[in-house]
Tab-separated table of C-alpha atoms in Angstrom:
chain	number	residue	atom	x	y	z
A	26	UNK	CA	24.779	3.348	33.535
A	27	UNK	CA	27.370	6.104	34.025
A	28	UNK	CA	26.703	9.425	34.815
A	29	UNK	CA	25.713	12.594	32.386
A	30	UNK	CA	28.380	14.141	30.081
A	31	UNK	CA	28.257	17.589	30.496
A	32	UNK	CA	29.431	19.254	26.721
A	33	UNK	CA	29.432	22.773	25.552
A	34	UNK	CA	26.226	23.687	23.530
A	35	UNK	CA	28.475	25.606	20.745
A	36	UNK	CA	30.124	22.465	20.078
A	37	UNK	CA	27.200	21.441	17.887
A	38	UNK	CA	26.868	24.526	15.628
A	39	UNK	CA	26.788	23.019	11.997
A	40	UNK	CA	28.718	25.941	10.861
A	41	UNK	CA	31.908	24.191	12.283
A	42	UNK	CA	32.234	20.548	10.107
A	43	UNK	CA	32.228	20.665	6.378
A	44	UNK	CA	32.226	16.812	5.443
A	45	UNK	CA	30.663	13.603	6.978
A	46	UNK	CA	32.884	12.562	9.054
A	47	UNK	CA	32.491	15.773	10.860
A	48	UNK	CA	28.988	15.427	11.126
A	49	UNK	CA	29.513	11.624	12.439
A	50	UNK	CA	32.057	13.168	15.056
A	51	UNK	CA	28.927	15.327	16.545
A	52	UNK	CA	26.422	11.943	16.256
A	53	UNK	CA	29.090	10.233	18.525
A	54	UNK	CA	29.169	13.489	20.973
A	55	UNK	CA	25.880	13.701	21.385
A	56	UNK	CA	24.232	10.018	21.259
A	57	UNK	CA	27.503	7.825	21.116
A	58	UNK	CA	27.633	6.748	17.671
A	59	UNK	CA	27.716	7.791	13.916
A	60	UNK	CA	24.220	5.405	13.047
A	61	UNK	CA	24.863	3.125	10.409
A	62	UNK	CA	21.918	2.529	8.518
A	63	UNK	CA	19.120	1.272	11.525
A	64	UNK	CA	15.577	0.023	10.558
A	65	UNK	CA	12.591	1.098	12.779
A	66	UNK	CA	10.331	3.947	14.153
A	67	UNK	CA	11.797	6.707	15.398
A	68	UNK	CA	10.464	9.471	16.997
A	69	UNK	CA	12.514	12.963	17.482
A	70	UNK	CA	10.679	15.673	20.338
A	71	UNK	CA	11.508	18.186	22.623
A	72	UNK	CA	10.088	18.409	26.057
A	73	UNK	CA	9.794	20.634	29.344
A	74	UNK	CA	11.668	19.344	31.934
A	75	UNK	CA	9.727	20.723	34.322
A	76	UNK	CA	6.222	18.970	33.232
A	77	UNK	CA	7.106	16.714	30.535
A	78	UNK	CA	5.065	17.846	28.308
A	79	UNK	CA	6.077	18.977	24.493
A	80	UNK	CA	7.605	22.006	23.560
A	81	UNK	CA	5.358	25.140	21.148
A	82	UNK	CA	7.503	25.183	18.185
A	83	UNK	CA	8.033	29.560	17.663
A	84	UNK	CA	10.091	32.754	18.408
A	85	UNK	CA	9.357	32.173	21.950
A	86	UNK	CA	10.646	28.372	22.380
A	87	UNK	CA	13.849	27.798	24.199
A	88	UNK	CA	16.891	27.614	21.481
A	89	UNK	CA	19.479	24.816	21.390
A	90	UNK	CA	22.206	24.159	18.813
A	91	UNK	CA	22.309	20.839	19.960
A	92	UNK	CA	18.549	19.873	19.633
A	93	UNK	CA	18.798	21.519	16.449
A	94	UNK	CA	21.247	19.194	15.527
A	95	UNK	CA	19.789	15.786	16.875
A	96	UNK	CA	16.598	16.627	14.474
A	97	UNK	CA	18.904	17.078	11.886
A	98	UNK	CA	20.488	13.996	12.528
A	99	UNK	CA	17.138	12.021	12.321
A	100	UNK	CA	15.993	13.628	9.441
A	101	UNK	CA	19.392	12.230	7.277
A	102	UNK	CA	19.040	8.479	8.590
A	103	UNK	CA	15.655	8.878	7.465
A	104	UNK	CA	13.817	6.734	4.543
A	105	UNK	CA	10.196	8.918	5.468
A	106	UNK	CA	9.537	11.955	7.579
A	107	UNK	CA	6.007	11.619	9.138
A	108	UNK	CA	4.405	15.055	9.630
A	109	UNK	CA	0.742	16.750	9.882
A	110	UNK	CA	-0.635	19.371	7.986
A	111	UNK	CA	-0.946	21.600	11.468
A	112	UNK	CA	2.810	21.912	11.432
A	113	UNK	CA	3.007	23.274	7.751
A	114	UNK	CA	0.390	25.752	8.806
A	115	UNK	CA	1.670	26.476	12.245
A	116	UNK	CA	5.208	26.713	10.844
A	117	UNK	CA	5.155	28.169	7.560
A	118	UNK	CA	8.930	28.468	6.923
A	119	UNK	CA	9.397	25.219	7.823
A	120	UNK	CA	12.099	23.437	5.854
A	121	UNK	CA	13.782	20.333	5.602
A	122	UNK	CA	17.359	21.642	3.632
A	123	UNK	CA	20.208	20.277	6.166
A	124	UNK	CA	21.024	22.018	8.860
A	125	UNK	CA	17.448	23.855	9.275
A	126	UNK	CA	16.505	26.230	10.340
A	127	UNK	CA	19.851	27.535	10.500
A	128	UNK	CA	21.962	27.579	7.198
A	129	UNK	CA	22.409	25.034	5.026
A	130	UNK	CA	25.052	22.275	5.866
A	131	UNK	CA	27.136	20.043	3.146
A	132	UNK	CA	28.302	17.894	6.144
A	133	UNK	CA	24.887	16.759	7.098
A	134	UNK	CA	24.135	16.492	3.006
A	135	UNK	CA	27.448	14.639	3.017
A	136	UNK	CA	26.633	12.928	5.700
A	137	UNK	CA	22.742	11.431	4.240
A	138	UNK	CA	24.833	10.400	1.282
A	139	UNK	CA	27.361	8.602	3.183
A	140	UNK	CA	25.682	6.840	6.238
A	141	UNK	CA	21.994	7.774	5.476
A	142	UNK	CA	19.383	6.357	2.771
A	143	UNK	CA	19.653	7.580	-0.907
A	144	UNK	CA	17.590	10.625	-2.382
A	145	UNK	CA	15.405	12.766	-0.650
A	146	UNK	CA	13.052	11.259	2.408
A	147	UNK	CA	9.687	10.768	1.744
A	148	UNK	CA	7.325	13.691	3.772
A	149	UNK	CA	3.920	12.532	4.493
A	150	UNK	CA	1.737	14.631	5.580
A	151	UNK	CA	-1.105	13.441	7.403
A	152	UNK	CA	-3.710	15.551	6.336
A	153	UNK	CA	-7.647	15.703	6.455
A	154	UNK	CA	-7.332	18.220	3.280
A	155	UNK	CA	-9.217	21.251	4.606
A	156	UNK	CA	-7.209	24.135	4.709
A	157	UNK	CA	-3.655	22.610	3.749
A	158	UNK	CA	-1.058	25.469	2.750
A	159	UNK	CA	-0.353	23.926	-0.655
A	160	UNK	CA	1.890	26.979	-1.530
A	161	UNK	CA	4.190	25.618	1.618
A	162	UNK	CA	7.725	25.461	0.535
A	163	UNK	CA	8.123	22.310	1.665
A	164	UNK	CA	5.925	21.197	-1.966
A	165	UNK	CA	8.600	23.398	-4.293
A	166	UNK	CA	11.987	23.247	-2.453
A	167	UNK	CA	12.662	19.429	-3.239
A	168	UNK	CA	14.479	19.188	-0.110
A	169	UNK	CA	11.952	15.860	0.374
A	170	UNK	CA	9.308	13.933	-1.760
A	171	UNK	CA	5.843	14.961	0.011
A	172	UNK	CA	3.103	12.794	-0.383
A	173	UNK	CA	-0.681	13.911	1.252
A	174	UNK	CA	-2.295	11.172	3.375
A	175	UNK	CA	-5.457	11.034	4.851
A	176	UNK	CA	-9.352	10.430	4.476
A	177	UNK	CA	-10.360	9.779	0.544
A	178	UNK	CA	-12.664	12.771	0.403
A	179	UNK	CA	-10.518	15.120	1.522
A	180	UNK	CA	-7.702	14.973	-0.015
A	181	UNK	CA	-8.655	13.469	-3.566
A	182	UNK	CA	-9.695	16.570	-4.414
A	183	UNK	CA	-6.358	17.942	-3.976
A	184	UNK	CA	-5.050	16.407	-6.735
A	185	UNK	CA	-5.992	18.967	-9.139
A	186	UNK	CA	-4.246	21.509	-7.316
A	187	UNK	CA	-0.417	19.638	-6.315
A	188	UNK	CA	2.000	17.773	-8.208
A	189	UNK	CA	2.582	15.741	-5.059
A	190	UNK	CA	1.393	11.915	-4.357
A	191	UNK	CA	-1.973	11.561	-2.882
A	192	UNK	CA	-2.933	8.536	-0.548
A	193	UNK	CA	-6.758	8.790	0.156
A	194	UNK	CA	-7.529	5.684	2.482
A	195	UNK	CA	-11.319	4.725	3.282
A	196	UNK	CA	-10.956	2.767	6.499
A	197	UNK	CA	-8.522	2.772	9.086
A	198	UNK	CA	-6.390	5.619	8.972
A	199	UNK	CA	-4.312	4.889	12.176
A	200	UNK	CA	-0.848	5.747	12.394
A	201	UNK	CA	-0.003	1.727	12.858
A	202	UNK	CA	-1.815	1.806	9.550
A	203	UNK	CA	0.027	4.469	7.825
A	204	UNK	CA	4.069	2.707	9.073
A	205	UNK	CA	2.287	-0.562	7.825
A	206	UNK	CA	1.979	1.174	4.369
A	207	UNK	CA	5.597	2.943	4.121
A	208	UNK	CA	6.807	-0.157	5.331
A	209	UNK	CA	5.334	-2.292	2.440
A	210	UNK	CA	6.944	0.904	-0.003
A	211	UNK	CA	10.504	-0.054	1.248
A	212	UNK	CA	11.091	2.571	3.402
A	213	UNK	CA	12.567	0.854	6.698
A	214	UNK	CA	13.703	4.035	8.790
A	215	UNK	CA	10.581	5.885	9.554
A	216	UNK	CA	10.959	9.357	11.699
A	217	UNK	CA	7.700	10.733	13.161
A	218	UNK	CA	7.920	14.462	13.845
A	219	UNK	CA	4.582	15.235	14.185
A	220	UNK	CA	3.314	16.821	17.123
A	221	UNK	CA	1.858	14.786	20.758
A	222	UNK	CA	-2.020	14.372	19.576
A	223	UNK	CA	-0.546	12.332	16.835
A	224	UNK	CA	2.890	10.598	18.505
A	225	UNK	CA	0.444	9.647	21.530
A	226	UNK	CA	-0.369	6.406	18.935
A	227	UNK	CA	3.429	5.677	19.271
A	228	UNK	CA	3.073	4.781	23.006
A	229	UNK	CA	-0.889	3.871	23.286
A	230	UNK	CA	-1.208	0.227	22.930
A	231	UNK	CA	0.565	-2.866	24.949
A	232	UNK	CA	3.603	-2.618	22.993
A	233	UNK	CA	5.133	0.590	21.890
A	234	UNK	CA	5.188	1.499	17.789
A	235	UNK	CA	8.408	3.168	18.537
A	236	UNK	CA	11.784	1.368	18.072
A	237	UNK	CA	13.890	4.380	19.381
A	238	UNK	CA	12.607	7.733	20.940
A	239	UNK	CA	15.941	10.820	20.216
A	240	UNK	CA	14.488	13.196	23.309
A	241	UNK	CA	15.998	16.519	23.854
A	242	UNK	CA	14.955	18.035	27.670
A	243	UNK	CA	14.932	21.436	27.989
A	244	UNK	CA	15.667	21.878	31.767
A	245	UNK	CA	15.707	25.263	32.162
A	246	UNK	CA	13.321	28.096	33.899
A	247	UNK	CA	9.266	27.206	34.268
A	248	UNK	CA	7.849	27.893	30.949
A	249	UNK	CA	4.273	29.759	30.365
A	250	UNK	CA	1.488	27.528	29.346
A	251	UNK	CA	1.583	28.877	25.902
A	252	UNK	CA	4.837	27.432	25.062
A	253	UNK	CA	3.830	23.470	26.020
A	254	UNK	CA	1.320	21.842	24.389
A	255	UNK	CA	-0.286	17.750	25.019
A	256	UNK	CA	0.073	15.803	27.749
A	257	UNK	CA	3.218	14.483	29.219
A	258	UNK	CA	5.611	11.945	27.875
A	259	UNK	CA	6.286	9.302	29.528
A	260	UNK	CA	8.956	7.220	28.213
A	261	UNK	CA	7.675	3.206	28.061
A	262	UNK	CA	9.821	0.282	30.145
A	263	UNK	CA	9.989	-0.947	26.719
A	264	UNK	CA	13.001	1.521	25.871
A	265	UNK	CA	15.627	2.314	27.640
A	266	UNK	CA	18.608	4.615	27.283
A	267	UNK	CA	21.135	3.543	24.795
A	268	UNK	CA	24.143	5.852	26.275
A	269	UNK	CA	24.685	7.813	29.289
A	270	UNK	CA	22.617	11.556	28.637
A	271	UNK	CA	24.586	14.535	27.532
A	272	UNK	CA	23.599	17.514	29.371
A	273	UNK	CA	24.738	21.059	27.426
A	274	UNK	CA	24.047	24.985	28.928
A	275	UNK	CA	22.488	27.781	26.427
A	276	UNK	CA	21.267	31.317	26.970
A	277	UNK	CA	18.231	30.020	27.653
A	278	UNK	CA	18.965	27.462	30.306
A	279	UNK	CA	20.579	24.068	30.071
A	280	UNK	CA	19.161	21.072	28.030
A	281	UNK	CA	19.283	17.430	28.483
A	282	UNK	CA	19.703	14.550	25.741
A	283	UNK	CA	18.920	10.979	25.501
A	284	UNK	CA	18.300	8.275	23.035
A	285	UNK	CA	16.446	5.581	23.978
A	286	UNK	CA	16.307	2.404	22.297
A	287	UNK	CA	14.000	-0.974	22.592
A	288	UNK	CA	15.384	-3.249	25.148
């Protein structure tokens, strides 16, 4: 395969397209084509170059217009959003409105509507009910449908207190398990954004869960141990890069992307 393309990090601020086809124009820059409707798993993560292990979501992570963008773009091909309850209450301005978190964007909305599924993506949360921030925007700002999944007797209960679905399962609650499910509900492009404890399942058994893995690199300076968190990922011989990687500089150092896709 051909060498990197090196591109300019600004070219992917959001701010710049208005309509769809702009937004397609950046999908092409940055993985090589505008995605046409494409069934299977997909996992979206960031990593450390330097021990490739994820990056801690905050004020302190290393900022990229670019990676910003290539969650963005998985998040409109989507059918369901796969998330965990530890990311509503580790990030509790999370939002799924196009374009976050910067402002919102009509050409990824545009976009959704052209290339993408119809209506909002589903947003399970995998959840053992304890503790979940049901006063979360992401349950009032019908930027997605949520639905709460996890063990019966904990989130039951929650019922009462959310106008959101509720899944309570009482025996394997596996993440297999859980695609298996979404699957059978019609929902053929699956993203999983949750964080490596969970995604691990993606990669664990003799054949990968994961039909395409959208990896952004950050390959900057050494980061402090507080900004990585799980172990590192290692990308499975069963996918392999789909396009040559696009490297781009920020102020923060310069970042690497690369889809990979099952061989």
């Amino acid at each position: 395969m051909s060498a990197a393309r090196a591109l300019d990090d600004a070219d992917f601020d959001l701010g710049r397209v208005s309509d769809a086809d702009g937004a397609a124009e950046l999908a092409r820059a940055l993985y090589g084509e505008a995605f046409t409707p494409t069934p299977g798993v997909l996992h979206v993560t960031a990593i450390d170059g330097n021990t490739g292990r994820t990056l801690r979501i905050d004020e302190r992570a290393p900022k990229s217009q670019a990676d910003t963008f290539a969650l963005n773009l998985t998040r409109a091909r989507a059918d369901a959003i796969i998330i965990t309850g530890g990311i509503l209450r580790e990030e509790p301005a999370l939002s799924y409105a196009p374009g976050a978190p910067g402002p919102e964007s009509e050409a990824l909305r545009a976009y959704r509507h052209h290339y993408g599924p119809s209506g909002p993506p589903l947003l399970v949360i995998m959840t053992r009910g304890a503790g979940l921030p049901l006063d979360h925007p992401v349950f009032h700002d019908g930027h997605t449908r949520p639905i709460l999944y996890g063990p019966a007797s904990g989130v039951l209960p929650l019922r009462q207190d959310t106008d959101a679905e509720v899944i309570g399962h009482t025996g394997d609650a596996h993440l297999g398990a859980l695609l298996t499910l979404l699957r059978e509900r019609g929902a053929t492009t699956i993203s999983v954004e949750a964080g490596p404890s969970t995604t691990r399942a993606l990669y664990a058994g003799p054949v990968p869960l994961v039909d395409e893995l959208c990896l952004s690199t950050y390959a900057g300076p050494a980061l402090e141990e507080a900004q990585l968190v799980g172990d590192p990922l290692r990308v499975p011989p069963e996918l392999a890069l789909a396009e040559p990687e696009v490297l781009t500089r920020t102020a923060s150092g310069p970042w690497r992307f690369g889809r990979y896709r099952r061989r």
